[in-house]
Amino acid sequence: MSIDTNPPSPLSPLTPEMAIEMYRKMRLIRRFEERVIDLVNANAIAGVTHEYIGEEAIAVGVCSALRRNDVISSTHRGHGHIIAKGGDVKRMIAELFGRVTGYNRGKGGSMHIADLALGIYGANGIVAAGVPIAAGAAWAARIQKSGVVAATFFGDGGANQGVVHETMNLAKIWKLPLLFICENNQYAVTTPASYSIAGPGISERAAAYGFPGIRVDGMRVDQVYEAVREAVERARAGEGPTLIECMAYRFQGHFTAERALSLSYRSTEEMEYWRAKDPVITWGSALEEQSILSATAREAIHVEIEALLEEAVEFGQQSAWPEAEEALTDMYVTTYPGLPARGVAWNSN
């Protein structure tokens, strides 16, 4: 595995303000996830969740290169994507609690949070199912000439799904403004990527479809940002899709209950290697070392985030449960603006 072990260089290509905001968002995602683990283990949140800890640099690097009205589709491990795109943590926590103030009025839970106003077309419990959804958004942007770019997140396991390959084929044919963001965290549940991925790697698969495929260090927010920024420029210029494979590692198990199941499939040496590359800690330290962020200011960010999460948990716990009478409300589409579809003339040039 080829991973850049050089320390982060926050001054390039970012402004100091962007570098600090990236740290704040990564820290918020980390602490949000840690708080959710505590709440799940305390049975305050029903069921389990799929933590994003260790992959924060990918979500923040990608979403920092997108505009507010650009679209993302997420995965079952989607909390980080939602926060990075600007999601409200109070509504997220409320959703995890199953309360009416949540993003889905408590009906979607952890794996289905969406916010169309922020271009978040939903997390998704089905592996790689968000990929064609993002392609649909990219297609709409293409024919409407809106300048919107869509980015779809999927994992190394999802990369082997047929729907990903079908979408890559169409994305090239139709020159869709679509970014395929593969979060290669090394494991599909407990199956190592080194066992399950044929060929030289995921990013190399883009060549078969005739568009760029690159591999970046997914533990480095600056590298992810720069790769996505260039891909977004190509997409907005009408040059079609890009596949970006982000090499990363999930520090937690596949889901919250994994520890209770005593699963063992990762070596101590492997985990220590990746822990040394912790994207939140190394980025924060680099900012301090280069005098972009003082220790005092860094601590103030931590305090601000803790207060925000306390407020979010209080908001969720105090919010009402959904009424039984609305159990089926919003579950099925009966009317939708613009239907029936009229069709839109398309110019392939």
Coordinates of C-alpha atoms in Angstrom, one line a residue:
M1 CA 0.0 0.0 0.0
S2 CA 1.4 3.4 -1.0
I3 CA 0.6 6.1 1.6
D4 CA 2.2 9.5 1.9
T5 CA 3.7 9.6 5.4
N6 CA 4.8 13.2 5.2
P7 CA 3.1 15.5 7.7
P8 CA 0.2 17.7 6.5
S9 CA 1.1 21.1 5.0
P10 CA -2.0 23.2 5.8
L11 CA -0.7 26.4 4.1
S12 CA -1.2 24.8 0.6
P13 CA -3.6 24.8 -1.1
L14 CA -5.8 26.3 1.6
T15 CA -6.2 29.6 3.3
P16 CA -5.7 29.7 7.1
E17 CA -9.5 30.2 7.5
M18 CA -10.3 27.2 5.4
A19 CA -7.7 25.0 7.2
I20 CA -9.2 26.0 10.6
E21 CA -12.7 25.4 9.5
M22 CA -11.7 21.9 8.2
Y23 CA -10.3 21.1 11.6
R24 CA -13.4 22.3 13.4
K25 CA -15.6 20.1 11.2
M26 CA -13.4 17.1 11.5
R27 CA -13.4 17.5 15.3
L28 CA -17.2 17.9 15.3
I29 CA -17.6 14.7 13.3
R30 CA -15.2 12.8 15.6
R31 CA -16.9 14.0 18.8
F32 CA -20.4 13.5 17.4
E33 CA -19.6 9.9 16.6
E34 CA -18.0 9.3 20.0
R35 CA -21.1 10.8 21.7
V36 CA -23.4 8.6 19.6
I37 CA -21.4 5.5 20.6
D38 CA -22.0 6.4 24.3
L39 CA -25.7 6.9 23.6
V40 CA -26.1 3.6 21.8
N41 CA -24.2 1.8 24.6
A42 CA -26.5 3.4 27.1
N43 CA -29.5 2.3 25.1
A44 CA -30.6 5.9 24.7
I45 CA -30.4 5.3 20.9
A46 CA -32.2 2.2 19.7
G47 CA -30.3 -0.4 17.6
V48 CA -26.8 0.2 16.4
T49 CA -24.9 2.8 14.2
H50 CA -22.0 2.6 11.8
E51 CA -19.3 5.0 12.9
Y52 CA -17.2 7.2 10.7
I53 CA -14.3 7.7 13.1
G54 CA -11.0 7.7 11.2
E55 CA -12.5 8.8 7.9
E56 CA -13.3 12.5 8.8
A57 CA -10.8 13.9 6.3
I58 CA -12.6 12.4 3.3
A59 CA -16.0 13.9 4.1
V60 CA -14.6 17.3 5.0
G61 CA -12.1 17.4 2.1
V62 CA -14.8 16.5 -0.4
C63 CA -17.6 18.8 0.9
S64 CA -15.2 21.7 1.3
A65 CA -14.7 21.7 -2.4
L66 CA -18.4 21.6 -3.2
R67 CA -20.9 24.5 -3.3
R68 CA -24.0 24.5 -1.1
N69 CA -26.3 23.5 -3.9
D70 CA -24.0 20.7 -5.1
V71 CA -25.4 17.3 -4.4
I72 CA -24.1 14.3 -2.4
S73 CA -25.4 10.9 -1.8
S74 CA -24.2 9.0 1.3
T75 CA -23.9 5.6 2.7
H76 CA -24.8 3.6 5.9
R77 CA -21.8 5.3 7.5
G78 CA -23.1 8.8 6.6
H79 CA -23.0 11.0 9.8
G80 CA -19.7 12.5 8.7
H81 CA -21.0 13.3 5.2
I82 CA -24.1 15.1 6.6
I83 CA -22.1 17.2 9.0
A84 CA -19.4 18.1 6.4
K85 CA -22.1 19.3 4.0
G86 CA -23.6 21.6 6.7
G87 CA -26.1 19.3 8.4
D88 CA -27.7 20.4 11.7
V89 CA -26.4 18.2 14.5
K90 CA -29.4 18.9 16.7
R91 CA -31.7 17.5 14.0
M92 CA -29.3 14.6 13.4
I93 CA -29.3 13.6 17.1
A94 CA -33.1 14.0 17.3
E95 CA -33.4 11.7 14.3
L96 CA -31.2 9.1 16.0
F97 CA -33.4 9.4 19.0
G98 CA -36.5 8.8 16.8
R99 CA -38.1 12.1 17.6
V100 CA -40.3 14.3 15.4
T101 CA -37.7 17.1 15.3
G102 CA -35.3 14.9 13.5
Y103 CA -34.4 15.2 9.8
N104 CA -36.9 12.4 8.9
R105 CA -39.4 13.1 11.7
G106 CA -37.8 10.1 13.5
K107 CA -38.7 7.6 10.9
G108 CA -35.3 7.2 9.1
G109 CA -32.8 6.9 11.9
S110 CA -29.0 6.8 11.5
M111 CA -28.9 5.5 7.9
H112 CA -31.4 7.6 6.1
I113 CA -30.8 11.2 7.0
A114 CA -31.5 13.6 4.1
D115 CA -31.6 17.4 3.6
L116 CA -32.5 18.4 0.1
A117 CA -32.0 22.1 0.9
L118 CA -28.3 21.3 1.5
G119 CA -28.0 19.0 -1.5
I120 CA -27.9 15.9 0.7
Y121 CA -29.9 13.3 -1.2
G122 CA -29.8 10.9 1.6
A123 CA -27.7 8.4 3.4
N124 CA -28.6 4.8 2.4
G125 CA -28.6 1.5 4.2
I126 CA -28.2 -0.5 0.9
V127 CA -24.5 -0.8 -0.1
A128 CA -23.7 1.6 -3.1
A129 CA -27.4 2.4 -3.6
G130 CA -26.7 6.1 -3.5
V131 CA -24.5 5.9 -6.6
P132 CA -27.3 5.9 -9.2
I133 CA -29.2 8.5 -7.1
A134 CA -26.3 10.9 -7.5
A135 CA -26.1 10.1 -11.2
G136 CA -29.7 11.1 -11.5
A137 CA -28.9 14.4 -9.9
A138 CA -25.9 14.8 -12.2
W139 CA -28.2 14.0 -15.2
A140 CA -30.6 16.7 -14.1
A141 CA -27.8 19.2 -13.7
R142 CA -26.5 18.3 -17.2
I143 CA -29.8 18.8 -19.0
Q144 CA -30.8 21.9 -17.0
K145 CA -27.3 23.4 -17.4
S146 CA -27.4 24.4 -13.7
G147 CA -23.7 24.0 -13.0
V148 CA -24.4 21.6 -10.1
V149 CA -22.0 18.8 -9.5
A150 CA -22.9 15.6 -7.7
A151 CA -20.6 13.5 -5.5
T152 CA -21.4 10.0 -4.4
F153 CA -19.7 8.2 -1.5
F154 CA -19.3 4.5 -1.4
G155 CA -16.9 2.0 0.3
D156 CA -14.4 -0.5 -1.0
G157 CA -17.0 -3.2 -0.6
G158 CA -19.5 -1.1 -2.5
A159 CA -17.0 -0.6 -5.3
N160 CA -17.6 -4.2 -6.3
Q161 CA -21.4 -3.7 -6.7
G162 CA -22.7 -4.0 -10.3
V163 CA -24.6 -0.7 -10.0
V164 CA -21.4 1.2 -9.5
H165 CA -20.0 -0.1 -12.8
E166 CA -23.3 0.5 -14.6
T167 CA -23.3 4.1 -13.4
M168 CA -19.7 4.6 -14.3
N169 CA -20.5 3.5 -17.8
L170 CA -23.4 5.9 -18.2
A171 CA -21.6 8.7 -16.5
K172 CA -18.9 8.6 -19.1
I173 CA -21.3 8.2 -22.0
W174 CA -23.4 11.1 -20.8
K175 CA -20.5 13.2 -19.6
L176 CA -22.2 13.6 -16.2
P177 CA -20.8 16.1 -13.7
L178 CA -20.4 13.2 -11.2
L179 CA -17.6 12.4 -8.7
F180 CA -17.2 8.8 -7.6
I181 CA -15.7 9.0 -4.1
C182 CA -14.6 5.6 -2.9
E183 CA -13.8 5.5 0.8
N184 CA -11.4 2.6 1.0
N185 CA -11.3 1.9 4.7
Q186 CA -9.7 -1.5 4.1
Y187 CA -12.7 -3.7 5.1
A188 CA -16.1 -4.6 3.9
V189 CA -17.6 -5.5 7.2
T190 CA -14.8 -8.0 8.1
T191 CA -13.5 -8.9 4.6
P192 CA -10.2 -7.2 3.8
A193 CA -10.0 -5.2 0.6
S194 CA -6.7 -7.0 -0.1
Y195 CA -8.7 -10.2 -0.5
S196 CA -11.8 -9.0 -2.3
I197 CA -10.6 -6.5 -4.9
A198 CA -9.3 -7.8 -8.2
G199 CA -6.8 -6.0 -10.3
P200 CA -4.4 -3.3 -9.3
G201 CA -6.9 -1.2 -7.4
I202 CA -10.2 0.6 -7.4
S203 CA -9.0 3.9 -8.9
E204 CA -7.5 2.0 -11.9
R205 CA -11.0 0.8 -12.9
A206 CA -11.9 4.3 -14.2
A207 CA -9.5 3.8 -17.1
A208 CA -11.8 1.0 -18.4
Y209 CA -14.5 3.6 -18.8
G210 CA -12.3 6.3 -20.2
F211 CA -12.3 8.9 -17.4
P212 CA -9.7 9.9 -14.7
G213 CA -9.2 7.7 -11.7
I214 CA -6.8 8.8 -8.9
R215 CA -5.8 7.6 -5.5
V216 CA -5.2 9.9 -2.5
D217 CA -4.3 9.7 1.1
G218 CA -7.7 9.7 2.8
M219 CA -6.2 10.6 6.1
R220 CA -5.1 14.0 4.7
V221 CA -7.8 16.5 4.3
D222 CA -5.7 18.8 2.1
Q223 CA -5.0 16.0 -0.4
V224 CA -8.6 15.0 -0.6
Y225 CA -9.7 18.6 -1.0
E226 CA -7.2 19.3 -3.8
A227 CA -8.1 16.1 -5.7
V228 CA -11.8 16.9 -5.5
R229 CA -11.3 20.6 -6.3
E230 CA -9.7 19.6 -9.6
A231 CA -12.4 17.0 -10.4
V232 CA -15.1 19.6 -9.7
E233 CA -13.5 22.0 -12.1
R234 CA -13.5 19.3 -14.8
A235 CA -17.1 18.4 -14.1
R236 CA -18.3 22.0 -14.2
A237 CA -16.4 22.4 -17.5
G238 CA -18.4 19.6 -19.0
E239 CA -15.5 17.1 -19.0
G240 CA -17.4 14.4 -17.2
P241 CA -16.8 12.2 -14.2
T242 CA -13.8 11.4 -12.0
L243 CA -13.2 8.5 -9.6
I244 CA -11.2 9.4 -6.5
E245 CA -10.2 6.5 -4.2
C246 CA -9.4 7.7 -0.7
M247 CA -7.2 5.3 1.3
A248 CA -8.3 5.5 4.9
Y249 CA -9.2 3.3 7.9
R250 CA -12.1 3.1 10.2
F251 CA -10.9 3.1 13.8
Q252 CA -14.1 1.5 15.1
G253 CA -15.7 -1.8 14.1
H254 CA -18.2 -2.1 11.3
F255 CA -20.9 -1.2 13.7
T256 CA -21.4 -0.3 17.3
A257 CA -22.2 -3.8 18.5
E258 CA -19.0 -5.3 17.0
R259 CA -17.0 -5.0 20.2
A260 CA -19.7 -6.9 22.1
L261 CA -19.5 -9.7 19.6
S262 CA -15.7 -10.0 20.3
L263 CA -14.9 -10.0 16.6
S264 CA -11.2 -10.1 15.8
Y265 CA -9.9 -9.6 12.3
R266 CA -7.4 -6.7 12.6
S267 CA -3.9 -6.9 14.0
T268 CA -2.6 -4.5 16.7
E269 CA 0.2 -3.5 14.3
E270 CA -2.2 -2.6 11.6
M271 CA -4.4 -0.5 13.9
E272 CA -1.4 1.3 15.4
Y273 CA -0.1 2.2 11.9
W274 CA -3.3 3.9 11.0
R275 CA -3.8 5.4 14.4
A276 CA -0.5 7.3 13.9
K277 CA -2.1 8.9 10.9
D278 CA -5.2 10.1 12.8
P279 CA -6.6 12.8 10.5
V280 CA -8.0 14.9 13.2
I281 CA -5.0 14.9 15.5
T282 CA -2.4 15.3 12.8
W283 CA -4.2 18.1 11.2
G284 CA -4.7 20.0 14.4
S285 CA -1.1 19.5 15.4
A286 CA 0.1 20.7 12.0
L287 CA -2.0 23.8 12.4
E288 CA -0.4 24.5 15.7
E289 CA 3.1 23.8 14.6
Q290 CA 2.7 26.3 11.7
S291 CA 1.1 28.9 14.0
I292 CA -2.1 28.8 12.0
L293 CA -4.1 27.8 15.1
S294 CA -2.9 28.5 18.7
A295 CA -3.4 26.0 21.4
T296 CA -5.8 28.3 23.1
A297 CA -7.9 28.7 20.0
R298 CA -7.8 25.0 19.4
E299 CA -9.1 24.4 22.9
A300 CA -11.8 27.0 22.4
I301 CA -13.0 25.0 19.3
H302 CA -13.2 21.9 21.5
V303 CA -15.2 23.7 24.1
E304 CA -17.6 25.1 21.5
I305 CA -18.2 21.6 20.0
E306 CA -18.9 20.1 23.4
A307 CA -21.4 22.7 24.1
L308 CA -23.1 22.2 20.7
L309 CA -23.3 18.5 21.3
E310 CA -24.7 18.9 24.8
E311 CA -27.4 21.2 23.3
A312 CA -28.1 18.7 20.6
V313 CA -28.6 15.8 23.0
E314 CA -30.8 17.9 25.2
F315 CA -32.8 19.0 22.2
G316 CA -33.3 15.4 21.0
Q317 CA -34.2 14.0 24.4
Q318 CA -36.7 16.8 25.1
S319 CA -38.4 16.5 21.6
A320 CA -41.6 14.6 21.2
W321 CA -42.1 11.1 19.8
P322 CA -44.0 10.8 16.6
E323 CA -47.7 10.2 16.9
A324 CA -48.8 6.6 16.0
E325 CA -51.3 8.1 13.5
E326 CA -48.6 9.4 11.3
A327 CA -46.6 6.2 11.0
L328 CA -47.3 5.9 7.3
T329 CA -47.2 9.6 6.5
D330 CA -44.5 10.5 4.1
M331 CA -43.6 6.9 3.6
Y332 CA -45.2 6.7 0.1
V333 CA -45.3 9.4 -2.6
T334 CA -48.8 10.1 -3.7
T335 CA -48.2 13.5 -5.3
Y336 CA -45.0 15.3 -6.4
P337 CA -44.4 18.6 -8.0
G338 CA -43.8 18.4 -11.8
L339 CA -45.4 14.9 -12.2
P340 CA -46.2 13.4 -14.6
A341 CA -42.8 13.9 -16.2
R342 CA -43.0 15.8 -19.5
G343 CA -39.5 15.0 -20.8
V344 CA -36.8 17.5 -21.6
A345 CA -35.0 17.9 -24.9
W346 CA -31.4 17.0 -24.5
N347 CA -28.4 18.3 -26.5
S348 CA -25.5 15.8 -26.3
N349 CA -22.9 18.5 -27.2

